Amino acid sequence: MEKRVFLIVLDSFGIGAEPDAAAFGDEGTNTLGAIAKHPNFNCPNLQKMGMFNIDGVTAGEKTAAPIGSFARLQEQSMGKDTTIGHWEIAGVVSSKPLPTFPNGFPDELIHEFEEKTGHKVLCNKPYSGTQVLKDYGEQAMKENALIVYTSADSVFQVAANEELVPVHELYRYCEIAREMLKGEYGVGRVIARPFLGHTADTFYRTTNRHDLSLKPPRATMLDLLKDAGRDVIAVGKIFDIFDGEGVTEKIKTTGNTNGIAFTKALQTRDFEGLAFVNLVDFDMLYGHRRDVAGYAAAATEFDKFVADFIPGMREGDLLMVTADHGCDPSYTKTTDHTREYVPYLICGKGVKPGVDLGTRLCFGTIAQTICEYLDVDASSLDGKSVWNEIKA
């Protein structure tokens, strides 16, 4: 029997503040709680999978007969960013947070970047990605400058207008930054942020974003699966997050709708191993922009995909749905990620329905469970498998 796992990360789909949320400035946050009250939210299929039966979830209505097994996962890593969250999902806990730069990057580093790229740098402080274009975009075009900014996350972001700085050239500048940002400056991601438009009120970010991540500190689930001869198909920004390590096939997407379409297409293909999908719009378009209505609508779109996907699952297929952190769109103290528990929903013909796994420490639970199901030794990874508790 061909064994396939479809692991879908709803980027930032948290389900309530973790016990240490106050230390991250995120006490009381709850991404699912914020969107479930909105009229755009209609998720009967996530309900059937057990989303509202999960430990601590007070949104929505529990179902009497969940079709899958379910758990609440607590992050063990010291961070709430995309990179650390995905590494932990893949079985690698980060005991130290990646460096952040709340006052911007050191002058000497910015000067070196200017010299190496031949462009002046504007901004160099934490900023909203859309607001930074309104405030600095016109100046950047007049002076042929690069806009460098960061956030509460461990990121070095470089924005430039595609008409002045071609996308391939912006990528090259980001590669220069990635080479520079190591050691104490080793941010999780350098992100190219191309934009178009000619005035502050017409600037918009294009879909040519590109992330250059730090390599994971050691082998992840992806490496173990690849080394064991399994397919590891990266959909969306998964390839970038792991800097390509352990990936056998890369599928670039332009957002949730496109990512969902590729995942549905993969269902009709023969492969043995893992399809690892990231749906970025939850976080990028709705979470950070504090758009509750948009986030709720995106959840509803995904729920329709689930309704379409489950009937087409083969005998050896598992569908897993989770998240990498929170980004509560109703939380207005910041526009940053939020320190939250994440859901873990598992269904398939080989999975017992209705198993409540409670709360489990470590997102690595996912990596261990996948590896055990795919008959790959995961003793080097963090977390504990739940496969024996849920297998039919």
PDB file of N, CA and C in Angstrom, residues 29-101:
ATOM      1  N   THR A  29      -4.461  36.104  23.890  1.00  0.00           N
ATOM      2  CA  THR A  29      -4.662  36.026  22.432  1.00  0.00           C
ATOM      3  C   THR A  29      -5.316  34.698  22.045  1.00  0.00           C
ATOM      4  N   ASN A  30      -6.065  34.715  20.953  1.00  0.00           N
ATOM      5  CA  ASN A  30      -6.733  33.503  20.495  1.00  0.00           C
ATOM      6  C   ASN A  30      -7.193  33.715  19.041  1.00  0.00           C
ATOM      7  N   THR A  31      -6.393  33.258  18.108  1.00  0.00           N
ATOM      8  CA  THR A  31      -6.683  33.477  16.687  1.00  0.00           C
ATOM      9  C   THR A  31      -8.011  32.835  16.280  1.00  0.00           C
ATOM     10  N   LEU A  32      -8.184  31.546  16.608  1.00  0.00           N
ATOM     11  CA  LEU A  32      -9.435  30.865  16.262  1.00  0.00           C
ATOM     12  C   LEU A  32     -10.626  31.541  16.942  1.00  0.00           C
ATOM     13  N   GLY A  33     -10.475  31.902  18.214  1.00  0.00           N
ATOM     14  CA  GLY A  33     -11.556  32.565  18.941  1.00  0.00           C
ATOM     15  C   GLY A  33     -11.976  33.867  18.281  1.00  0.00           C
ATOM     16  N   ALA A  34     -11.001  34.590  17.726  1.00  0.00           N
ATOM     17  CA  ALA A  34     -11.292  35.882  17.087  1.00  0.00           C
ATOM     18  C   ALA A  34     -12.072  35.726  15.798  1.00  0.00           C
ATOM     19  N   ILE A  35     -11.751  34.703  15.009  1.00  0.00           N
ATOM     20  CA  ILE A  35     -12.386  34.588  13.686  1.00  0.00           C
ATOM     21  C   ILE A  35     -13.691  33.795  13.727  1.00  0.00           C
ATOM     22  N   ALA A  36     -13.831  32.905  14.719  1.00  0.00           N
ATOM     23  CA  ALA A  36     -15.004  32.015  14.750  1.00  0.00           C
ATOM     24  C   ALA A  36     -16.304  32.781  14.986  1.00  0.00           C
ATOM     25  N   LYS A  37     -16.195  33.992  15.540  1.00  0.00           N
ATOM     26  CA  LYS A  37     -17.397  34.791  15.810  1.00  0.00           C
ATOM     27  C   LYS A  37     -17.847  35.584  14.581  1.00  0.00           C
ATOM     28  N   HIS A  38     -16.997  35.630  13.571  1.00  0.00           N
ATOM     29  CA  HIS A  38     -17.304  36.480  12.406  1.00  0.00           C
ATOM     30  C   HIS A  38     -18.261  35.764  11.449  1.00  0.00           C
ATOM     31  N   PRO A  39     -19.196  36.497  10.847  1.00  0.00           N
ATOM     32  CA  PRO A  39     -20.136  35.853   9.909  1.00  0.00           C
ATOM     33  C   PRO A  39     -19.476  35.203   8.693  1.00  0.00           C
ATOM     34  N   ASN A  40     -18.245  35.604   8.347  1.00  0.00           N
ATOM     35  CA  ASN A  40     -17.536  34.975   7.218  1.00  0.00           C
ATOM     36  C   ASN A  40     -17.035  33.570   7.552  1.00  0.00           C
ATOM     37  N   PHE A  41     -17.056  33.207   8.822  1.00  0.00           N
ATOM     38  CA  PHE A  41     -16.492  31.928   9.264  1.00  0.00           C
ATOM     39  C   PHE A  41     -17.552  30.841   9.186  1.00  0.00           C
ATOM     40  N   ASN A  42     -17.294  29.833   8.360  1.00  0.00           N
ATOM     41  CA  ASN A  42     -18.215  28.699   8.243  1.00  0.00           C
ATOM     42  C   ASN A  42     -17.379  27.452   7.972  1.00  0.00           C
ATOM     43  N   CYS A  43     -17.101  26.682   9.011  1.00  0.00           N
ATOM     44  CA  CYS A  43     -16.137  25.573   8.895  1.00  0.00           C
ATOM     45  C   CYS A  43     -16.713  24.248   9.402  1.00  0.00           C
ATOM     46  N   PRO A  44     -17.776  23.747   8.754  1.00  0.00           N
ATOM     47  CA  PRO A  44     -18.381  22.489   9.201  1.00  0.00           C
ATOM     48  C   PRO A  44     -17.459  21.280   9.056  1.00  0.00           C
ATOM     49  N   ASN A  45     -16.520  21.349   8.110  1.00  0.00           N
ATOM     50  CA  ASN A  45     -15.651  20.187   7.882  1.00  0.00           C
ATOM     51  C   ASN A  45     -14.498  20.132   8.884  1.00  0.00           C
ATOM     52  N   LEU A  46     -13.968  21.301   9.265  1.00  0.00           N
ATOM     53  CA  LEU A  46     -12.997  21.325  10.360  1.00  0.00           C
ATOM     54  C   LEU A  46     -13.688  20.900  11.656  1.00  0.00           C
ATOM     55  N   GLN A  47     -14.953  21.273  11.790  1.00  0.00           N
ATOM     56  CA  GLN A  47     -15.733  20.828  12.953  1.00  0.00           C
ATOM     57  C   GLN A  47     -15.822  19.298  12.970  1.00  0.00           C
ATOM     58  N   LYS A  48     -16.124  18.702  11.808  1.00  0.00           N
ATOM     59  CA  LYS A  48     -16.220  17.236  11.710  1.00  0.00           C
ATOM     60  C   LYS A  48     -14.888  16.576  12.057  1.00  0.00           C
ATOM     61  N   MET A  49     -13.775  17.231  11.678  1.00  0.00           N
ATOM     62  CA  MET A  49     -12.457  16.665  11.980  1.00  0.00           C
ATOM     63  C   MET A  49     -12.112  16.743  13.465  1.00  0.00           C
ATOM     64  N   GLY A  50     -12.849  17.582  14.212  1.00  0.00           N
ATOM     65  CA  GLY A  50     -12.625  17.666  15.652  1.00  0.00           C
ATOM     66  C   GLY A  50     -12.022  18.970  16.131  1.00  0.00           C
ATOM     67  N   MET A  51     -11.969  20.000  15.270  1.00  0.00           N
ATOM     68  CA  MET A  51     -11.341  21.267  15.645  1.00  0.00           C
ATOM     69  C   MET A  51     -11.914  21.836  16.948  1.00  0.00           C
ATOM     70  N   PHE A  52     -13.224  21.778  17.105  1.00  0.00           N
ATOM     71  CA  PHE A  52     -13.839  22.412  18.275  1.00  0.00           C
ATOM     72  C   PHE A  52     -13.911  21.473  19.483  1.00  0.00           C
ATOM     73  N   ASN A  53     -13.461  20.221  19.297  1.00  0.00           N
ATOM     74  CA  ASN A  53     -13.364  19.273  20.411  1.00  0.00           C
ATOM     75  C   ASN A  53     -11.994  19.320  21.086  1.00  0.00           C
ATOM     76  N   ILE A  54     -11.069  20.080  20.500  1.00  0.00           N
ATOM     77  CA  ILE A  54      -9.697  20.140  21.028  1.00  0.00           C
ATOM     78  C   ILE A  54      -9.687  20.785  22.405  1.00  0.00           C
ATOM     79  N   ASP A  55      -8.802  20.279  23.262  1.00  0.00           N
ATOM     80  CA  ASP A  55      -8.555  20.845  24.593  1.00  0.00           C
ATOM     81  C   ASP A  55      -8.558  22.366  24.568  1.00  0.00           C
ATOM     82  N   GLY A  56      -9.327  22.990  25.431  1.00  0.00           N
ATOM     83  CA  GLY A  56      -9.242  24.432  25.614  1.00  0.00           C
ATOM     84  C   GLY A  56      -9.934  25.277  24.567  1.00  0.00           C
ATOM     85  N   VAL A  57     -10.437  24.656  23.478  1.00  0.00           N
ATOM     86  CA  VAL A  57     -11.106  25.433  22.433  1.00  0.00           C
ATOM     87  C   VAL A  57     -12.547  25.711  22.864  1.00  0.00           C
ATOM     88  N   THR A  58     -12.891  26.963  22.965  1.00  0.00           N
ATOM     89  CA  THR A  58     -14.245  27.347  23.379  1.00  0.00           C
ATOM     90  C   THR A  58     -15.047  27.895  22.208  1.00  0.00           C
ATOM     91  N   ALA A  59     -14.404  28.100  21.074  1.00  0.00           N
ATOM     92  CA  ALA A  59     -15.103  28.582  19.873  1.00  0.00           C
ATOM     93  C   ALA A  59     -15.858  27.422  19.229  1.00  0.00           C
ATOM     94  N   GLY A  60     -16.898  27.756  18.478  1.00  0.00           N
ATOM     95  CA  GLY A  60     -17.613  26.741  17.712  1.00  0.00           C
ATOM     96  C   GLY A  60     -18.319  25.717  18.589  1.00  0.00           C
ATOM     97  N   GLU A  61     -18.918  24.740  17.929  1.00  0.00           N
ATOM     98  CA  GLU A  61     -19.638  23.682  18.656  1.00  0.00           C
ATOM     99  C   GLU A  61     -18.917  22.361  18.473  1.00  0.00           C
ATOM    100  N   LYS A  62     -18.768  21.635  19.574  1.00  0.00           N
ATOM    101  CA  LYS A  62     -18.157  20.305  19.503  1.00  0.00           C
ATOM    102  C   LYS A  62     -19.046  19.406  18.643  1.00  0.00           C
ATOM    103  N   THR A  63     -18.431  18.421  18.020  1.00  0.00           N
ATOM    104  CA  THR A  63     -19.212  17.430  17.288  1.00  0.00           C
ATOM    105  C   THR A  63     -19.243  16.142  18.094  1.00  0.00           C
ATOM    106  N   ALA A  64     -20.370  15.440  18.053  1.00  0.00           N
ATOM    107  CA  ALA A  64     -20.520  14.212  18.851  1.00  0.00           C
ATOM    108  C   ALA A  64     -19.678  13.077  18.280  1.00  0.00           C
ATOM    109  N   ALA A  65     -19.405  13.130  16.975  1.00  0.00           N
ATOM    110  CA  ALA A  65     -18.679  12.017  16.343  1.00  0.00           C
ATOM    111  C   ALA A  65     -17.618  12.541  15.382  1.00  0.00           C
ATOM    112  N   PRO A  66     -16.460  12.995  15.911  1.00  0.00           N
ATOM    113  CA  PRO A  66     -15.395  13.480  15.025  1.00  0.00           C
ATOM    114  C   PRO A  66     -14.914  12.376  14.087  1.00  0.00           C
ATOM    115  N   ILE A  67     -14.611  12.751  12.848  1.00  0.00           N
ATOM    116  CA  ILE A  67     -14.148  11.744  11.880  1.00  0.00           C
ATOM    117  C   ILE A  67     -12.660  11.468  12.031  1.00  0.00           C
ATOM    118  N   GLY A  68     -11.955  12.316  12.777  1.00  0.00           N
ATOM    119  CA  GLY A  68     -10.517  12.136  12.946  1.00  0.00           C
ATOM    120  C   GLY A  68     -10.100  12.146  14.397  1.00  0.00           C
ATOM    121  N   SER A  69      -8.801  12.085  14.619  1.00  0.00           N
ATOM    122  CA  SER A  69      -8.218  12.252  15.947  1.00  0.00           C
ATOM    123  C   SER A  69      -7.684  13.671  16.043  1.00  0.00           C
ATOM    124  N   PHE A  70      -7.492  14.159  17.266  1.00  0.00           N
ATOM    125  CA  PHE A  70      -7.153  15.575  17.412  1.00  0.00           C
ATOM    126  C   PHE A  70      -6.388  15.826  18.708  1.00  0.00           C
ATOM    127  N   ALA A  71      -5.570  16.893  18.677  1.00  0.00           N
ATOM    128  CA  ALA A  71      -4.769  17.278  19.840  1.00  0.00           C
ATOM    129  C   ALA A  71      -4.527  18.774  19.826  1.00  0.00           C
ATOM    130  N   ARG A  72      -4.129  19.284  20.987  1.00  0.00           N
ATOM    131  CA  ARG A  72      -3.624  20.649  21.098  1.00  0.00           C
ATOM    132  C   ARG A  72      -2.120  20.521  21.338  1.00  0.00           C
ATOM    133  N   LEU A  73      -1.324  21.221  20.545  1.00  0.00           N
ATOM    134  CA  LEU A  73       0.131  21.138  20.668  1.00  0.00           C
ATOM    135  C   LEU A  73       0.688  22.423  21.262  1.00  0.00           C
ATOM    136  N   GLN A  74       1.619  22.256  22.194  1.00  0.00           N
ATOM    137  CA  GLN A  74       2.269  23.399  22.846  1.00  0.00           C
ATOM    138  C   GLN A  74       3.711  23.507  22.364  1.00  0.00           C
ATOM    139  N   GLU A  75       4.075  24.701  21.943  1.00  0.00           N
ATOM    140  CA  GLU A  75       5.428  24.914  21.417  1.00  0.00           C
ATOM    141  C   GLU A  75       6.466  24.814  22.526  1.00  0.00           C
ATOM    142  N   GLN A  76       7.550  24.113  22.218  1.00  0.00           N
ATOM    143  CA  GLN A  76       8.637  23.958  23.177  1.00  0.00           C
ATOM    144  C   GLN A  76       9.780  24.930  22.883  1.00  0.00           C
ATOM    145  N   SER A  77       9.864  25.392  21.643  1.00  0.00           N
ATOM    146  CA  SER A  77      10.941  26.307  21.261  1.00  0.00           C
ATOM    147  C   SER A  77      10.724  27.690  21.862  1.00  0.00           C
ATOM    148  N   MET A  78      11.824  28.427  22.013  1.00  0.00           N
ATOM    149  CA  MET A  78      11.744  29.786  22.546  1.00  0.00           C
ATOM    150  C   MET A  78      11.562  30.779  21.400  1.00  0.00           C
ATOM    151  N   GLY A  79      10.361  30.807  20.866  1.00  0.00           N
ATOM    152  CA  GLY A  79      10.083  31.727  19.776  1.00  0.00           C
ATOM    153  C   GLY A  79       8.654  31.579  19.315  1.00  0.00           C
ATOM    154  N   LYS A  80       8.244  32.465  18.438  1.00  0.00           N
ATOM    155  CA  LYS A  80       6.880  32.383  17.880  1.00  0.00           C
ATOM    156  C   LYS A  80       6.908  32.777  16.407  1.00  0.00           C
ATOM    157  N   ASP A  81       8.022  32.461  15.763  1.00  0.00           N
ATOM    158  CA  ASP A  81       8.148  32.837  14.357  1.00  0.00           C
ATOM    159  C   ASP A  81       7.993  31.620  13.449  1.00  0.00           C
ATOM    160  N   THR A  82       7.870  31.900  12.170  1.00  0.00           N
ATOM    161  CA  THR A  82       7.645  30.869  11.163  1.00  0.00           C
ATOM    162  C   THR A  82       8.765  29.840  11.124  1.00  0.00           C
ATOM    163  N   THR A  83       9.998  30.314  11.129  1.00  0.00           N
ATOM    164  CA  THR A  83      11.144  29.409  10.990  1.00  0.00           C
ATOM    165  C   THR A  83      11.198  28.426  12.144  1.00  0.00           C
ATOM    166  N   ILE A  84      11.198  28.954  13.358  1.00  0.00           N
ATOM    167  CA  ILE A  84      11.287  28.097  14.546  1.00  0.00           C
ATOM    168  C   ILE A  84      10.086  27.162  14.644  1.00  0.00           C
ATOM    169  N   GLY A  85       8.892  27.683  14.294  1.00  0.00           N
ATOM    170  CA  GLY A  85       7.685  26.855  14.348  1.00  0.00           C
ATOM    171  C   GLY A  85       7.755  25.673  13.399  1.00  0.00           C
ATOM    172  N   HIS A  86       8.194  25.925  12.166  1.00  0.00           N
ATOM    173  CA  HIS A  86       8.293  24.838  11.185  1.00  0.00           C
ATOM    174  C   HIS A  86       9.415  23.863  11.530  1.00  0.00           C
ATOM    175  N   TRP A  87      10.544  24.386  12.022  1.00  0.00           N
ATOM    176  CA  TRP A  87      11.608  23.471  12.437  1.00  0.00           C
ATOM    177  C   TRP A  87      11.095  22.524  13.514  1.00  0.00           C
ATOM    178  N   GLU A  88      10.312  23.056  14.453  1.00  0.00           N
ATOM    179  CA  GLU A  88       9.799  22.194  15.532  1.00  0.00           C
ATOM    180  C   GLU A  88       8.781  21.195  15.000  1.00  0.00           C
ATOM    181  N   ILE A  89       7.925  21.616  14.068  1.00  0.00           N
ATOM    182  CA  ILE A  89       7.005  20.676  13.417  1.00  0.00           C
ATOM    183  C   ILE A  89       7.804  19.531  12.800  1.00  0.00           C
ATOM    184  N   ALA A  90       8.993  19.865  12.273  1.00  0.00           N
ATOM    185  CA  ALA A  90       9.857  18.867  11.624  1.00  0.00           C
ATOM    186  C   ALA A  90      10.802  18.180  12.614  1.00  0.00           C
ATOM    187  N   GLY A  91      10.564  18.390  13.927  1.00  0.00           N
ATOM    188  CA  GLY A  91      11.280  17.607  14.934  1.00  0.00           C
ATOM    189  C   GLY A  91      12.524  18.220  15.528  1.00  0.00           C
ATOM    190  N   VAL A  92      12.727  19.533  15.337  1.00  0.00           N
ATOM    191  CA  VAL A  92      13.921  20.195  15.882  1.00  0.00           C
ATOM    192  C   VAL A  92      13.495  21.375  16.758  1.00  0.00           C
ATOM    193  N   VAL A  93      13.652  21.217  18.066  1.00  0.00           N
ATOM    194  CA  VAL A  93      13.308  22.272  19.024  1.00  0.00           C
ATOM    195  C   VAL A  93      14.461  23.277  19.111  1.00  0.00           C
ATOM    196  N   SER A  94      14.133  24.566  19.144  1.00  0.00           N
ATOM    197  CA  SER A  94      15.133  25.633  19.277  1.00  0.00           C
ATOM    198  C   SER A  94      15.077  26.188  20.696  1.00  0.00           C
ATOM    199  N   SER A  95      16.116  25.916  21.474  1.00  0.00           N
ATOM    200  CA  SER A  95      16.114  26.334  22.885  1.00  0.00           C
ATOM    201  C   SER A  95      16.402  27.822  23.033  1.00  0.00           C
ATOM    202  N   LYS A  96      17.025  28.424  22.015  1.00  0.00           N
ATOM    203  CA  LYS A  96      17.299  29.868  22.047  1.00  0.00           C
ATOM    204  C   LYS A  96      16.506  30.542  20.951  1.00  0.00           C
ATOM    205  N   PRO A  97      15.956  31.730  21.250  1.00  0.00           N
ATOM    206  CA  PRO A  97      15.253  32.453  20.182  1.00  0.00           C
ATOM    207  C   PRO A  97      16.242  32.961  19.139  1.00  0.00           C
ATOM    208  N   LEU A  98      15.789  33.084  17.914  1.00  0.00           N
ATOM    209  CA  LEU A  98      16.616  33.704  16.881  1.00  0.00           C
ATOM    210  C   LEU A  98      16.698  35.206  17.173  1.00  0.00           C
ATOM    211  N   PRO A  99      17.787  35.871  16.781  1.00  0.00           N
ATOM    212  CA  PRO A  99      17.957  37.284  17.154  1.00  0.00           C
ATOM    213  C   PRO A  99      16.941  38.197  16.481  1.00  0.00           C
ATOM    214  N   THR A 100      16.478  39.192  17.245  1.00  0.00           N
ATOM    215  CA  THR A 100      15.579  40.220  16.699  1.00  0.00           C
ATOM    216  C   THR A 100      16.240  41.585  16.880  1.00  0.00           C
ATOM    217  N   PHE A 101      15.751  42.561  16.145  1.00  0.00           N
ATOM    218  CA  PHE A 101      16.388  43.882  16.125  1.00  0.00           C
ATOM    219  C   PHE A 101      15.330  44.982  16.286  1.00  0.00           C
TER     220      PHE A 101
END
